[in-house]
Amino acid sequence: SIPLGSQIITVPVNSSLSWHVNKLREIGKEAYNVSYAWKMVQDTSFILCVVVIQPEIPVKQLKNLNTVPSSKLLYHRLDLLGQPNACLHFKQLATLESPTVMLSAGSFSSPYEHLSQPETKRMVEHYTAYLSDNTRLIANPGLKFSVRNEVMATSHVTDEWMTQMEMSSLNSSIVRRYIATPNGVLRIYPGSLMDKAFDPTRRQWYLHAVANPGLITFTGPYLDVGGAGYVVTLSHTVHSSSAQMSSGHSVAVMGIDFTLRYFYKVLMDLLPVCNQDGGNKIRCFIMEDRGYLVAHPTLIDPKGHAPVEQQHITHKEPLVANDILNHPNFVKKNLCNSFSDRTVQRFYKFNTSLVGDLTNLVHGSHCSKYRLTRIPGTNAFVGIVNETCDSLAFCACSMVDRLCLNCHRMEQNECECPCECPLEVNECTGNLTNAESRNPSCEVHQEPMTFTAIDPSLQDALPQCINTQCNQRTESGDCFGVLDCEWCMVDSDGKTHLDKSYCAPQKECFGGIVGAKSPYVDDLGAIGDEVITLNMIKSAPVGPVAGGIMGCIMVLVLAVYAYRHQIHRRSHQHMSPLAAQEMSVRMSNLENDRDERDDDSHEDRGIISNTRFIAAVIERHAHSPERRRRYWGRSGTESDHGYSTMSPQEDSENPPCNNDPLSAGVDVGNHDEDLDLDTPPQTAALLSHKFHHYRLHHPTLHHSHHLQAAVTVHTVDAEC
């Protein structure tokens, strides 16, 4: 039968266990029992797992709302609905008329069915009619029961967003606003076309907000898939009542995306000392509760030559990191098991309940003074560092991968960048080692977002939703942190500073470097050209053309081969009679001594230089064993092991029976028998012509060039 497994885990209230970190907290409870049961699905590669949590975690649902939505519901499929006031929000098809609603797979009773079938205009109209219906007469198109109430509740934020869009002074730095519910309902402004597989509840900004209920949570920086560059997200949970702030009672999460440079601009405005020397000696930074930097001089430096994502304080400020690790109850180094890639992750967690300021604890660090304090109501900290002299501090940070320096030991006060070690798993049983089995599971990895491509013709026809007029901004303060704008400071070589800095769109000088390549595929125009070119290639008859070309090539190759083969045959046929006449190589006079040959050496060299040789490999038939024994037979007790052991005076134990020499070109025996060989016809013809020529004309043959060679032939015949 198919194996069945089960396990019960006791989870403390303050402990983390995968996604339960956001749900296993409640006042008055000490621990939860989480029961797992799993079984393989027969004839498939899937395993079904059931999780039961006791006592049951209370989950509050929004009550039925009979109110009419405050605004018209607009589904995010603008490409199907044909929105008349559509525009482009960077790379996304969007509209400023109203926020759009997106229903992710979690909003449907059958998520897989929703993802596996394409959305049509008729389906979108059905969704819109059901969600906007206050009479409850329209049939449910497959949505969960509470989805309609969540759409109704989130509609009341629309008016506030529209007002802020007109009046807020921060609009030039805000990329988008959105709100998401636990069932996967997303409302976003400017209304944008989203990817069908997008799930807001699995994004980092959502998970971090739920893990920090009641706090404004910083997430990022990260590269915005919509084309806005690097952004930082501020998110906050929405609760059922102000008195209850536990994570299990969050009914929604609201978020807002800012440009990366906006936060450093805020630092410089609030703390002018941060920009006194360009951030060389006095540096200001913002970091979130895991130690990752949100704002730092190196994140905006055009010469940084490094990605701005996942930059940790241990890497950028090792002096500060070494000191704060010695402060008790402020930072803790944690472990968790990541089963998806079989690693043990090491990460930091900073205490967001810090009261007051944090300063140098270790005496003697006179070169670097710092002050760190918590930003009230958030999960972030702001710090300022003053370096008066050069000093060194060591934090183990791999510049190649994320492997830890020492995987066998972890000390709380040892400075190291967040890293990972291999997770030791028994390949036979699947069990972990005793030490690693005590580690909690890591958070679910964030799934990569995908961009929904739009018709290339729309990219050229539609205008940008927000035009910040970067070319008209002459001051760095007016350009810094503004949407789609970069303050260009460095020339295209990445080293030389411009004589005069200026403001330009991101596609012209991304990161402040003129002509720098964008981290995206390319700008919109280039993407459109690539898509058009690709469509032209797809529409062309590639198959028939390629087949015709290959056929022509094959015919040409065969023709060349046949031509060369024919030329080769003709050359052999013309060569055969000439070769017989020119190969007058006499191997007679075998008894001439060495002295006579020495006298003729000069003449022989001349003969060799004017003589052409044709070599033929001849193998005699197996029906002539007597001839094979006569010339090639050896004693059964003698072996030369690859070396010749014969002496000129015959060292064999068996005396020769015949001392007649083996002559080439001389009539020896029956020539008809000698020509009975496994040779090609041309070779046989050549040899036949040669032998008959020698046999008929040898007595009167007088050639100007003769080649004479002394040959000693040894024959052994065991039967004589």
XYZ file of C-alpha atoms in Angstrom:
720
model
C 0.000 0.000 0.000
C 1.038 3.621 -0.384
C 3.013 4.787 2.676
C 1.313 7.146 5.107
C 3.207 9.530 7.359
C 2.248 11.814 10.207
C 3.887 14.024 12.797
C 2.798 16.389 15.551
C 4.877 19.490 16.269
C 4.452 21.701 19.302
C 4.971 25.299 18.276
C 5.563 27.999 20.908
C 3.623 31.204 20.502
C 6.718 33.320 19.813
C 8.348 30.800 17.503
C 8.238 30.781 13.731
C 7.277 27.820 11.593
C 7.030 28.587 7.910
C 3.783 30.445 7.198
C 2.573 29.873 10.763
C 4.779 32.732 11.922
C 1.907 35.043 11.035
C -0.899 32.994 12.596
C 0.365 31.249 15.711
C 0.199 34.161 18.099
C -2.617 34.915 20.461
C -2.782 36.290 23.964
C -3.224 33.608 26.611
C -1.857 30.717 24.559
C 1.492 29.132 25.289
C 1.798 26.750 22.361
C -0.041 25.217 19.459
C -0.068 21.606 18.327
C 0.407 21.373 14.583
C -0.457 17.921 13.213
C 0.820 16.920 9.778
C -0.392 13.929 7.768
C 0.815 13.113 4.274
C 0.373 10.401 1.694
C 1.510 9.845 -1.876
C -1.156 10.135 -4.540
C -1.188 6.844 -6.409
C 0.163 6.847 -9.976
C 1.363 10.449 -9.636
C 4.443 12.282 -8.380
C 2.433 14.334 -5.870
C 2.150 14.049 -2.105
C -1.011 15.188 -0.360
C -0.440 16.889 2.996
C -3.059 17.901 5.565
C -2.277 20.314 8.415
C -4.465 20.604 11.499
C -3.782 23.310 14.105
C -5.127 22.938 17.632
C -6.548 24.929 19.253
C -8.138 26.418 16.175
C -6.930 29.870 15.196
C -9.863 32.272 15.015
C -10.179 33.898 11.610
C -12.536 36.814 11.263
C -14.480 37.386 8.070
C -16.024 40.617 6.891
C -19.742 40.699 7.390
C -22.115 40.922 4.465
C -22.242 44.437 3.120
C -25.420 45.567 1.431
C -24.035 48.984 0.571
C -23.422 50.054 -2.989
C -19.740 50.458 -3.954
C -18.528 54.031 -3.733
C -17.298 53.971 -7.318
C -17.665 51.982 -10.493
C -15.885 48.648 -10.393
C -13.187 48.324 -13.034
C -11.508 44.959 -13.573
C -7.790 45.017 -14.367
C -8.125 43.444 -17.832
C -7.970 46.778 -19.634
C -6.803 45.003 -22.780
C -10.109 43.121 -23.002
C -12.412 45.924 -21.899
C -10.998 48.543 -24.264
C -10.685 51.375 -21.749
C -10.938 54.662 -23.695
C -8.672 56.628 -21.333
C -5.881 54.065 -21.192
C -2.263 55.120 -20.840
C 1.111 53.626 -19.975
C 2.374 53.639 -16.415
C 6.032 53.039 -17.278
C 5.682 49.608 -18.931
C 2.172 48.679 -17.752
C -1.126 49.297 -19.472
C -2.959 51.530 -16.989
C -5.571 54.217 -16.411
C -5.875 57.223 -14.076
C -9.670 57.263 -14.185
C -10.121 54.700 -11.428
C -8.334 51.965 -9.462
C -8.602 48.469 -10.877
C -9.509 45.243 -9.098
C -7.552 42.059 -9.652
C -8.708 38.647 -8.394
C -5.793 36.288 -7.866
C -6.071 32.514 -7.876
C -6.739 32.502 -4.116
C -10.025 34.309 -4.695
C -11.498 31.363 -6.586
C -12.904 28.132 -5.245
C -10.851 26.246 -7.857
C -7.536 28.124 -8.190
C -6.022 25.634 -10.641
C -8.993 25.870 -12.970
C -8.720 29.647 -12.953
C -5.016 29.571 -13.837
C -5.347 26.901 -16.508
C -7.964 28.650 -18.646
C -7.587 32.063 -20.298
C -9.778 34.945 -19.246
C -12.205 36.202 -21.861
C -14.194 39.393 -22.128
C -17.372 37.504 -21.270
C -15.832 36.097 -18.101
C -14.624 39.561 -17.069
C -18.112 40.984 -17.569
C -19.511 38.155 -15.417
C -17.034 38.948 -12.609
C -17.901 42.630 -12.750
C -21.652 42.049 -12.721
C -21.487 39.665 -9.763
C -19.203 41.869 -7.655
C -21.267 44.999 -8.346
C -24.651 43.363 -7.779
C -26.455 44.446 -4.621
C -29.552 42.348 -5.268
C -27.751 38.982 -4.878
C -29.504 37.669 -7.981
C -26.505 37.107 -10.263
C -24.915 33.668 -10.021
C -21.495 33.276 -8.458
C -18.864 32.745 -11.209
C -16.749 30.491 -8.978
C -15.462 32.955 -6.368
C -15.127 32.350 -2.658
C -18.007 33.511 -0.527
C -16.109 36.321 1.225
C -14.506 37.785 -1.911
C -17.489 39.953 -2.762
C -17.495 41.531 0.697
C -13.766 42.247 0.470
C -14.216 43.960 -2.885
C -17.017 46.067 -1.407
C -14.950 47.030 1.654
C -11.837 48.028 -0.275
C -13.855 50.218 -2.643
C -14.163 52.923 0.016
C -10.466 53.754 -0.238
C -10.865 54.796 -3.852
C -12.073 58.320 -3.110
C -9.167 58.938 -0.747
C -6.646 57.819 -3.338
C -8.146 60.044 -5.995
C -7.993 63.017 -3.639
C -4.381 62.333 -2.705
C -3.479 62.045 -6.362
C -4.601 65.625 -6.911
C -3.371 67.259 -3.711
C -0.399 65.340 -2.273
C 3.058 66.860 -2.647
C 4.549 63.357 -2.730
C 2.912 62.307 -5.984
C 6.116 62.885 -7.921
C 7.839 60.172 -5.830
C 4.955 57.684 -5.444
C 4.872 54.866 -7.957
C 1.533 53.281 -6.984
C -0.890 52.625 -4.118
C -2.639 49.320 -3.430
C -4.515 47.236 -0.885
C -4.736 43.425 -0.684
C -6.885 41.021 1.329
C -6.107 37.494 2.618
C -8.269 35.975 -0.127
C -6.174 37.541 -2.873
C -8.270 40.587 -3.773
C -6.014 43.404 -5.007
C -7.093 46.994 -5.649
C -4.396 49.179 -7.220
C -4.017 52.788 -8.371
C -3.144 53.844 -11.027
C -5.270 51.004 -12.328
C -2.903 48.592 -14.048
C -2.969 45.374 -16.010
C -1.498 42.624 -13.801
C -0.184 39.164 -14.522
C -2.742 36.423 -14.010
C -0.463 34.411 -11.708
C 0.270 37.366 -9.416
C -0.587 36.627 -5.772
C -0.315 39.654 -3.444
C -0.436 37.528 -0.297
C 2.910 35.931 -1.184
C 4.828 39.165 -1.711
C 7.396 40.318 0.842
C 5.611 43.585 1.582
C 2.480 41.636 2.546
C 4.251 39.019 4.671
C 6.436 41.561 6.485
C 3.432 43.722 7.308
C 1.491 40.782 8.726
C 4.560 39.750 10.755
C 4.746 43.290 12.205
C 1.112 44.142 12.951
C 0.450 47.761 13.732
C 3.795 48.953 12.334
C 4.668 50.734 9.120
C 6.888 48.143 7.479
C 9.790 48.928 5.154
C 10.476 46.416 2.378
C 13.150 46.695 -0.257
C 14.726 48.127 -2.216
C 13.891 45.865 -5.153
C 13.504 46.253 -8.898
C 9.948 47.121 -9.849
C 8.650 44.768 -12.513
C 6.449 47.537 -13.898
C 9.445 49.580 -15.056
C 9.762 52.211 -12.314
C 13.319 51.233 -11.374
C 14.317 50.445 -7.799
C 11.529 51.058 -5.296
C 10.938 50.774 -1.548
C 7.546 49.676 -0.227
C 5.820 50.935 2.903
C 3.036 48.610 4.039
C 0.683 48.481 7.007
C -1.935 46.040 8.233
C -5.627 46.873 8.435
C -7.337 45.369 11.484
C -10.875 44.602 12.421
C -10.640 46.848 15.478
C -8.034 49.211 16.915
C -7.862 47.258 20.166
C -6.643 44.037 18.585
C -3.287 44.140 16.823
C -2.445 40.450 16.658
C -1.406 39.205 13.266
C -4.227 36.693 13.069
C -6.798 39.482 12.924
C -5.447 41.372 9.922
C -8.179 41.804 7.336
C -6.066 43.592 4.723
C -2.657 45.080 4.006
C -2.225 48.487 2.408
C 0.979 49.426 0.596
C 2.621 52.263 -1.267
C 5.736 52.226 -3.485
C 8.302 55.042 -3.376
C 11.364 55.588 -5.494
C 14.619 54.497 -3.856
C 16.198 57.946 -3.872
C 13.211 59.505 -2.138
C 14.228 58.133 1.268
C 17.796 59.379 0.990
C 16.412 62.760 -0.006
C 14.322 62.730 3.188
C 17.465 61.954 5.202
C 19.337 64.879 3.674
C 16.398 67.213 4.279
C 15.988 66.187 7.925
C 19.712 65.785 8.680
C 21.692 68.272 6.559
C 24.905 67.062 8.197
C 24.575 63.864 6.138
C 25.508 65.720 2.956
C 28.343 67.887 4.257
C 31.176 65.963 2.597
C 29.240 63.904 0.100
C 28.785 60.994 2.498
C 32.478 60.143 2.820
C 33.189 60.754 6.508
C 29.681 61.424 7.808
C 27.153 58.903 6.559
C 23.461 58.479 7.317
C 21.440 55.353 6.660
C 18.081 53.671 7.211
C 17.860 49.944 7.847
C 14.903 47.661 8.507
C 14.534 45.116 11.310
C 16.544 42.418 9.473
C 19.535 44.696 8.924
C 19.023 45.355 5.208
C 19.649 48.932 4.127
C 16.824 51.039 2.748
C 18.865 54.228 2.343
C 22.655 54.575 2.262
C 25.144 56.700 0.271
C 26.445 53.648 -1.591
C 22.936 52.768 -2.809
C 22.714 55.996 -4.805
C 26.384 56.372 -5.748
C 26.772 56.128 -9.545
C 30.230 54.632 -9.040
C 28.979 51.973 -6.654
C 28.947 49.353 -9.462
C 26.824 47.052 -7.315
C 23.141 46.121 -7.156
C 21.154 47.995 -4.556
C 19.134 44.964 -3.502
C 19.846 42.983 -0.339
C 22.678 45.214 0.923
C 23.256 44.467 4.618
C 24.697 46.655 7.343
C 27.389 44.046 8.025
C 28.636 44.604 4.486
C 28.363 48.387 4.198
C 29.078 49.388 7.815
C 31.232 46.652 9.401
C 32.450 48.927 12.233
C 28.892 49.610 13.345
C 27.879 45.964 12.914
C 30.765 44.704 15.053
C 29.789 47.037 17.860
C 26.024 46.586 17.915
C 26.453 42.808 18.148
C 27.823 43.390 21.639
C 24.709 45.249 22.788
C 22.555 42.844 24.798
C 18.947 42.238 23.762
C 19.198 44.358 20.632
C 20.087 41.953 17.834
C 19.853 38.182 17.588
C 21.371 35.886 15.008
C 18.880 33.188 13.998
C 18.832 29.940 12.026
C 16.150 28.411 9.863
C 15.903 25.437 7.512
C 15.141 26.114 3.871
C 13.956 22.816 2.402
C 13.428 24.158 -1.108
C 17.185 24.507 -1.687
C 18.384 22.357 1.262
C 20.208 25.107 3.105
C 20.419 26.425 6.651
C 19.926 30.180 6.517
C 21.566 32.554 8.979
C 19.904 35.929 9.416
C 19.579 38.780 11.897
C 16.569 40.070 13.767
C 16.736 43.489 15.420
C 14.602 44.456 18.379
C 11.970 46.958 17.242
C 11.144 47.758 20.883
C 14.361 49.727 21.306
C 13.993 52.741 23.565
C 16.476 55.578 23.277
C 19.660 55.764 21.241
C 22.383 53.203 20.678
C 26.014 54.373 20.676
C 29.511 52.889 20.772
C 29.816 50.198 23.415
C 33.351 48.928 22.810
C 35.977 51.302 24.157
C 38.841 52.235 21.887
C 36.839 52.575 18.678
C 37.758 56.248 18.490
C 37.924 56.334 14.712
C 34.241 55.625 14.186
C 31.413 57.046 16.238
C 27.811 56.147 15.507
C 24.331 56.751 16.873
C 21.376 54.516 16.087
C 17.724 55.019 16.964
C 14.401 53.506 16.019
C 11.949 55.350 13.786
C 8.748 55.418 15.894
C 5.851 53.365 14.570
C 7.975 51.467 12.049
C 10.229 48.432 11.790
C 13.165 50.616 10.713
C 16.127 52.367 12.322
C 18.018 55.488 11.341
C 21.731 55.809 11.998
C 24.549 58.290 11.555
C 28.250 57.409 11.391
C 31.184 59.792 11.836
C 34.575 58.452 10.784
C 37.493 60.658 11.816
C 40.268 58.312 10.699
C 40.770 55.145 8.732
C 40.069 51.957 10.631
C 39.362 48.360 9.756
C 36.759 45.909 10.955
C 36.185 42.359 9.771
C 32.848 40.847 8.884
C 32.874 37.509 7.075
C 31.112 38.232 3.793
C 31.540 36.065 0.729
C 31.744 38.125 -2.452
C 31.149 35.077 -4.673
C 28.233 33.228 -3.092
C 26.245 33.087 0.144
C 28.254 30.310 1.790
C 29.147 30.939 5.427
C 32.786 31.057 6.456
C 32.300 28.466 9.212
C 29.272 26.194 9.037
C 30.203 24.227 12.173
C 29.915 27.097 14.620
C 27.801 30.225 15.025
C 28.499 32.842 17.687
C 26.105 35.651 18.467
C 28.826 38.281 18.719
C 30.729 37.266 15.566
C 30.145 39.607 12.659
C 29.173 37.918 9.405
C 26.878 38.726 6.546
C 23.625 36.785 6.212
C 24.732 33.493 4.724
C 23.775 29.859 4.286
C 25.153 26.385 4.962
C 24.217 23.012 3.463
C 21.288 21.277 5.121
C 22.396 17.773 6.058
C 19.645 15.341 5.134
C 19.807 11.562 5.242
C 19.214 10.555 1.643
C 17.699 7.220 2.647
C 15.326 8.277 5.420
C 14.947 11.978 4.698
C 15.594 12.820 8.340
C 17.682 15.751 9.500
C 20.547 15.629 11.947
C 19.725 16.183 15.591
C 21.160 19.693 15.625
C 19.403 20.907 12.474
C 16.063 19.322 13.331
C 15.649 21.908 16.084
C 15.747 24.799 13.613
C 12.446 26.337 12.521
C 11.496 26.451 8.874
C 12.255 29.542 6.834
C 9.672 31.807 5.332
C 8.327 30.907 1.936
C 10.561 32.172 -0.851
C 9.109 35.035 -2.797
C 8.004 33.945 -6.226
C 9.374 36.029 -9.103
C 6.920 38.434 -10.673
C 6.295 38.376 -14.382
C 5.358 41.285 -16.592
C 2.236 41.094 -18.725
C 3.253 42.068 -22.233
C 0.909 44.306 -24.184
C 0.355 44.856 -27.878
C 3.421 46.648 -29.307
C 1.171 48.956 -31.308
C -0.253 50.349 -28.065
C 3.183 51.285 -26.767
C 3.681 53.814 -29.544
C 0.123 55.112 -29.509
C -0.475 55.518 -25.763
C 1.041 58.361 -23.721
C 2.614 58.014 -20.295
C 0.119 58.343 -17.452
C 2.451 60.562 -15.406
C 4.838 62.983 -17.097
C 7.307 64.399 -14.592
C 9.115 66.539 -17.220
C 12.615 65.546 -16.167
C 14.347 67.718 -18.784
C 12.850 70.868 -17.267
C 14.233 70.208 -13.780
C 17.469 72.138 -13.395
C 18.275 71.538 -9.713
C 19.300 68.234 -8.152
C 16.774 68.729 -5.348
C 13.943 68.923 -7.903
C 15.190 65.862 -9.798
C 16.400 63.595 -7.019
C 13.838 60.886 -6.161
C 11.323 61.954 -8.813
C 9.516 59.323 -10.870
C 11.415 58.248 -13.988
C 14.096 60.917 -13.420
C 17.831 60.570 -12.838
C 20.373 63.219 -11.916
C 23.128 62.500 -14.449
C 26.558 63.044 -12.856
C 28.979 60.535 -14.447
C 30.013 60.128 -18.069
C 29.468 56.946 -20.058
C 32.833 55.497 -18.966
C 31.484 55.221 -15.411
C 34.421 57.163 -13.931
C 34.590 60.717 -15.245
C 32.344 63.293 -13.601
C 30.392 65.532 -15.924
C 31.314 69.196 -16.042
C 27.660 70.040 -15.591
C 25.119 67.619 -14.151
C 21.591 67.569 -15.494
C 18.241 65.795 -15.068
C 17.111 63.237 -17.636
C 14.765 60.233 -17.919
C 15.949 56.907 -16.530
C 16.398 55.331 -19.932
C 19.022 57.955 -20.820
C 21.210 57.665 -17.708
C 20.069 54.926 -15.354
C 21.679 55.265 -11.928
C 23.180 58.665 -12.796
C 25.541 57.340 -15.513
C 25.059 58.645 -19.041
C 24.115 55.820 -21.395
C 24.107 53.194 -18.627
C 22.267 49.998 -19.440
C 18.940 49.569 -17.743
C 18.434 46.476 -15.551
C 15.349 45.832 -17.630
C 15.512 44.228 -21.060
C 15.524 47.680 -22.635
C 13.369 50.757 -22.932
C 9.879 50.594 -24.351
C 10.884 51.479 -27.900
C 13.532 48.796 -28.066
C 11.154 46.254 -26.590
C 8.565 47.178 -29.191
C 11.101 46.815 -31.999
C 12.202 43.436 -30.671
C 8.616 42.226 -30.425
C 7.804 43.468 -33.929
C 10.929 41.811 -35.316
C 10.054 38.608 -33.507
C 6.527 38.687 -34.909
C 7.901 39.212 -38.419
C 10.194 36.245 -37.980
C 7.317 34.153 -36.703
C 5.086 35.165 -39.632
C 7.755 34.389 -42.253
C 7.734 30.914 -43.910
C 10.816 29.807 -42.046
C 10.239 26.076 -42.518
C 10.014 25.928 -46.326
C 12.847 28.429 -46.789
C 15.140 26.558 -44.421
C 14.268 23.242 -46.079
C 15.023 24.605 -49.540
C 18.369 26.011 -48.421
C 19.360 22.725 -46.807
C 18.359 20.817 -49.954
C 20.513 23.065 -52.155
C 23.455 22.619 -49.824
C 23.099 18.816 -49.896
C 22.913 18.756 -53.714
C 26.006 20.945 -53.953
C 27.938 18.722 -51.538
C 27.001 15.560 -53.452
C 27.989 17.149 -56.768
C 31.394 18.172 -55.449
C 31.928 14.704 -53.995
C 31.005 12.962 -57.260
C 33.240 15.293 -59.279
C 36.260 14.753 -57.041
C 35.665 10.992 -56.995
C 35.570 10.891 -60.803
C 38.769 12.959 -61.087
C 40.443 10.636 -58.600
C 39.531 7.531 -60.655
C 40.758 9.081 -63.895
C 44.076 10.050 -62.319
C 44.633 6.429 -61.269
C 43.791 5.144 -64.724
C 46.237 7.546 -66.424
C 48.894 6.932 -63.816
C 48.995 3.120 -64.100
C 50.899 2.729 -67.434
C 53.238 5.583 -66.632
C 53.988 4.188 -63.259
C 54.919 0.837 -64.752
C 57.428 2.468 -67.041
C 58.876 4.870 -64.504
C 59.140 2.347 -61.674
C 62.112 0.474 -63.095
C 63.318 -0.400 -59.687
C 65.651 -3.329 -59.902
C 66.355 -5.342 -56.815
C 68.745 -7.742 -58.450
C 72.361 -8.254 -57.694
C 71.433 -8.930 -54.115
C 74.834 -10.395 -53.390
C 76.632 -7.097 -53.969
C 78.605 -6.193 -50.916
C 78.319 -2.955 -48.944
C 81.450 -1.453 -50.473
C 80.029 -1.532 -53.985
C 76.905 0.235 -52.803
C 78.976 2.890 -51.119
C 80.720 3.597 -54.396
C 77.400 4.096 -56.122
C 75.806 6.156 -53.353
C 76.136 9.395 -55.283
C 74.459 7.934 -58.329
C 71.741 6.352 -56.202
C 70.856 9.703 -54.665
C 70.362 11.103 -58.089
C 68.214 8.145 -59.042
C 66.030 8.539 -55.984
C 65.514 12.209 -56.612
C 64.183 11.520 -60.120
C 62.089 8.430 -59.390
C 58.402 8.298 -58.442
C 57.252 5.436 -56.247
C 53.810 3.861 -55.929
C 53.258 1.831 -52.767
C 50.678 -0.954 -52.721
C 49.682 -3.012 -49.714
C 49.095 -6.592 -50.875
C 47.541 -9.318 -48.760
C 47.750 -12.883 -50.065
C 44.813 -15.287 -50.006
C 44.447 -17.704 -47.122
C 44.545 -20.647 -49.575
C 48.337 -20.417 -49.722
C 49.515 -21.475 -46.272
C 52.686 -22.993 -47.717
C 53.816 -19.653 -49.052
C 52.920 -17.972 -45.753
C 54.972 -20.529 -43.815
C 57.843 -20.256 -46.228
C 58.409 -16.561 -45.888
C 56.875 -15.680 -42.524
C 57.111 -18.871 -40.473
C 58.936 -18.670 -37.162
C 59.898 -21.197 -34.568
C 57.200 -22.038 -32.100
C 59.617 -21.477 -29.240
C 60.887 -18.104 -30.390
C 59.252 -14.716 -29.992
C 60.725 -11.303 -30.662
C 58.150 -9.453 -28.528
C 57.921 -6.663 -31.037
C 61.661 -6.445 -31.777
C 63.666 -8.049 -34.605
C 66.031 -10.712 -33.213
C 67.362 -12.014 -36.533
C 71.038 -11.585 -37.277
C 72.470 -11.348 -40.813
C 73.858 -14.893 -40.439
C 70.491 -16.514 -39.477
C 70.163 -17.235 -35.773
C 67.097 -19.445 -36.015
C 67.220 -22.955 -34.569
C 65.751 -24.336 -37.796
C 68.030 -24.075 -40.827
C 66.518 -22.568 -43.966
C 65.347 -24.936 -46.730
C 65.742 -22.437 -49.511
C 68.088 -19.509 -49.738
C 66.582 -18.064 -52.911
C 66.070 -14.382 -52.549
C 62.660 -12.721 -52.796
C 62.827 -10.419 -55.790
C 60.475 -7.639 -56.746
C 60.076 -7.091 -60.456
C 61.676 -10.478 -61.312
C 59.758 -13.514 -62.510
C 59.535 -15.728 -59.447
C 57.128 -18.617 -59.677
C 53.717 -18.367 -61.280
C 52.642 -14.756 -61.812
C 49.037 -15.674 -62.294
C 48.959 -17.084 -58.820
C 50.697 -14.039 -57.385
C 48.045 -11.769 -58.825
C 45.209 -13.686 -57.198
C 44.933 -11.040 -54.481
C 42.249 -9.201 -52.576
C 43.123 -5.913 -54.172
C 41.084 -3.264 -55.936
C 40.806 -3.594 -59.706
C 43.064 -0.612 -60.355
C 45.784 -1.998 -58.119
C 45.484 -5.411 -59.707
C 45.700 -3.875 -63.150
C 48.738 -1.904 -62.154
C 50.480 -4.952 -60.773
C 49.494 -7.084 -63.741
C 50.865 -4.549 -66.166
C 54.042 -4.232 -64.167
C 54.699 -7.949 -63.916
C 54.039 -8.638 -67.571
C 56.195 -5.717 -68.558
C 59.088 -7.029 -66.573
C 58.593 -10.570 -67.755
C 58.563 -9.738 -71.439
C 61.104 -6.978 -71.608
C 63.402 -7.631 -68.708
C 66.116 -9.357 -70.731
C 66.518 -6.296 -72.977
C 65.505 -3.571 -70.535
C 68.071 -0.825 -70.229
C 66.935 2.216 -68.230
C 68.985 5.236 -67.418
C 68.084 5.058 -63.759
C 68.312 1.958 -61.635
C 67.829 1.580 -57.922
C 69.799 -1.222 -56.355
C 69.365 -2.370 -52.762
C 71.037 -5.151 -50.800
C 68.366 -7.249 -49.104
C 69.001 -10.182 -46.787
C 65.926 -12.396 -46.601
C 65.540 -14.945 -43.822
C 63.092 -17.786 -44.225
C 62.125 -20.422 -41.735
C 60.301 -23.569 -42.686
C 59.494 -25.816 -39.770
C 58.523 -28.719 -42.065
C 61.703 -29.073 -44.092
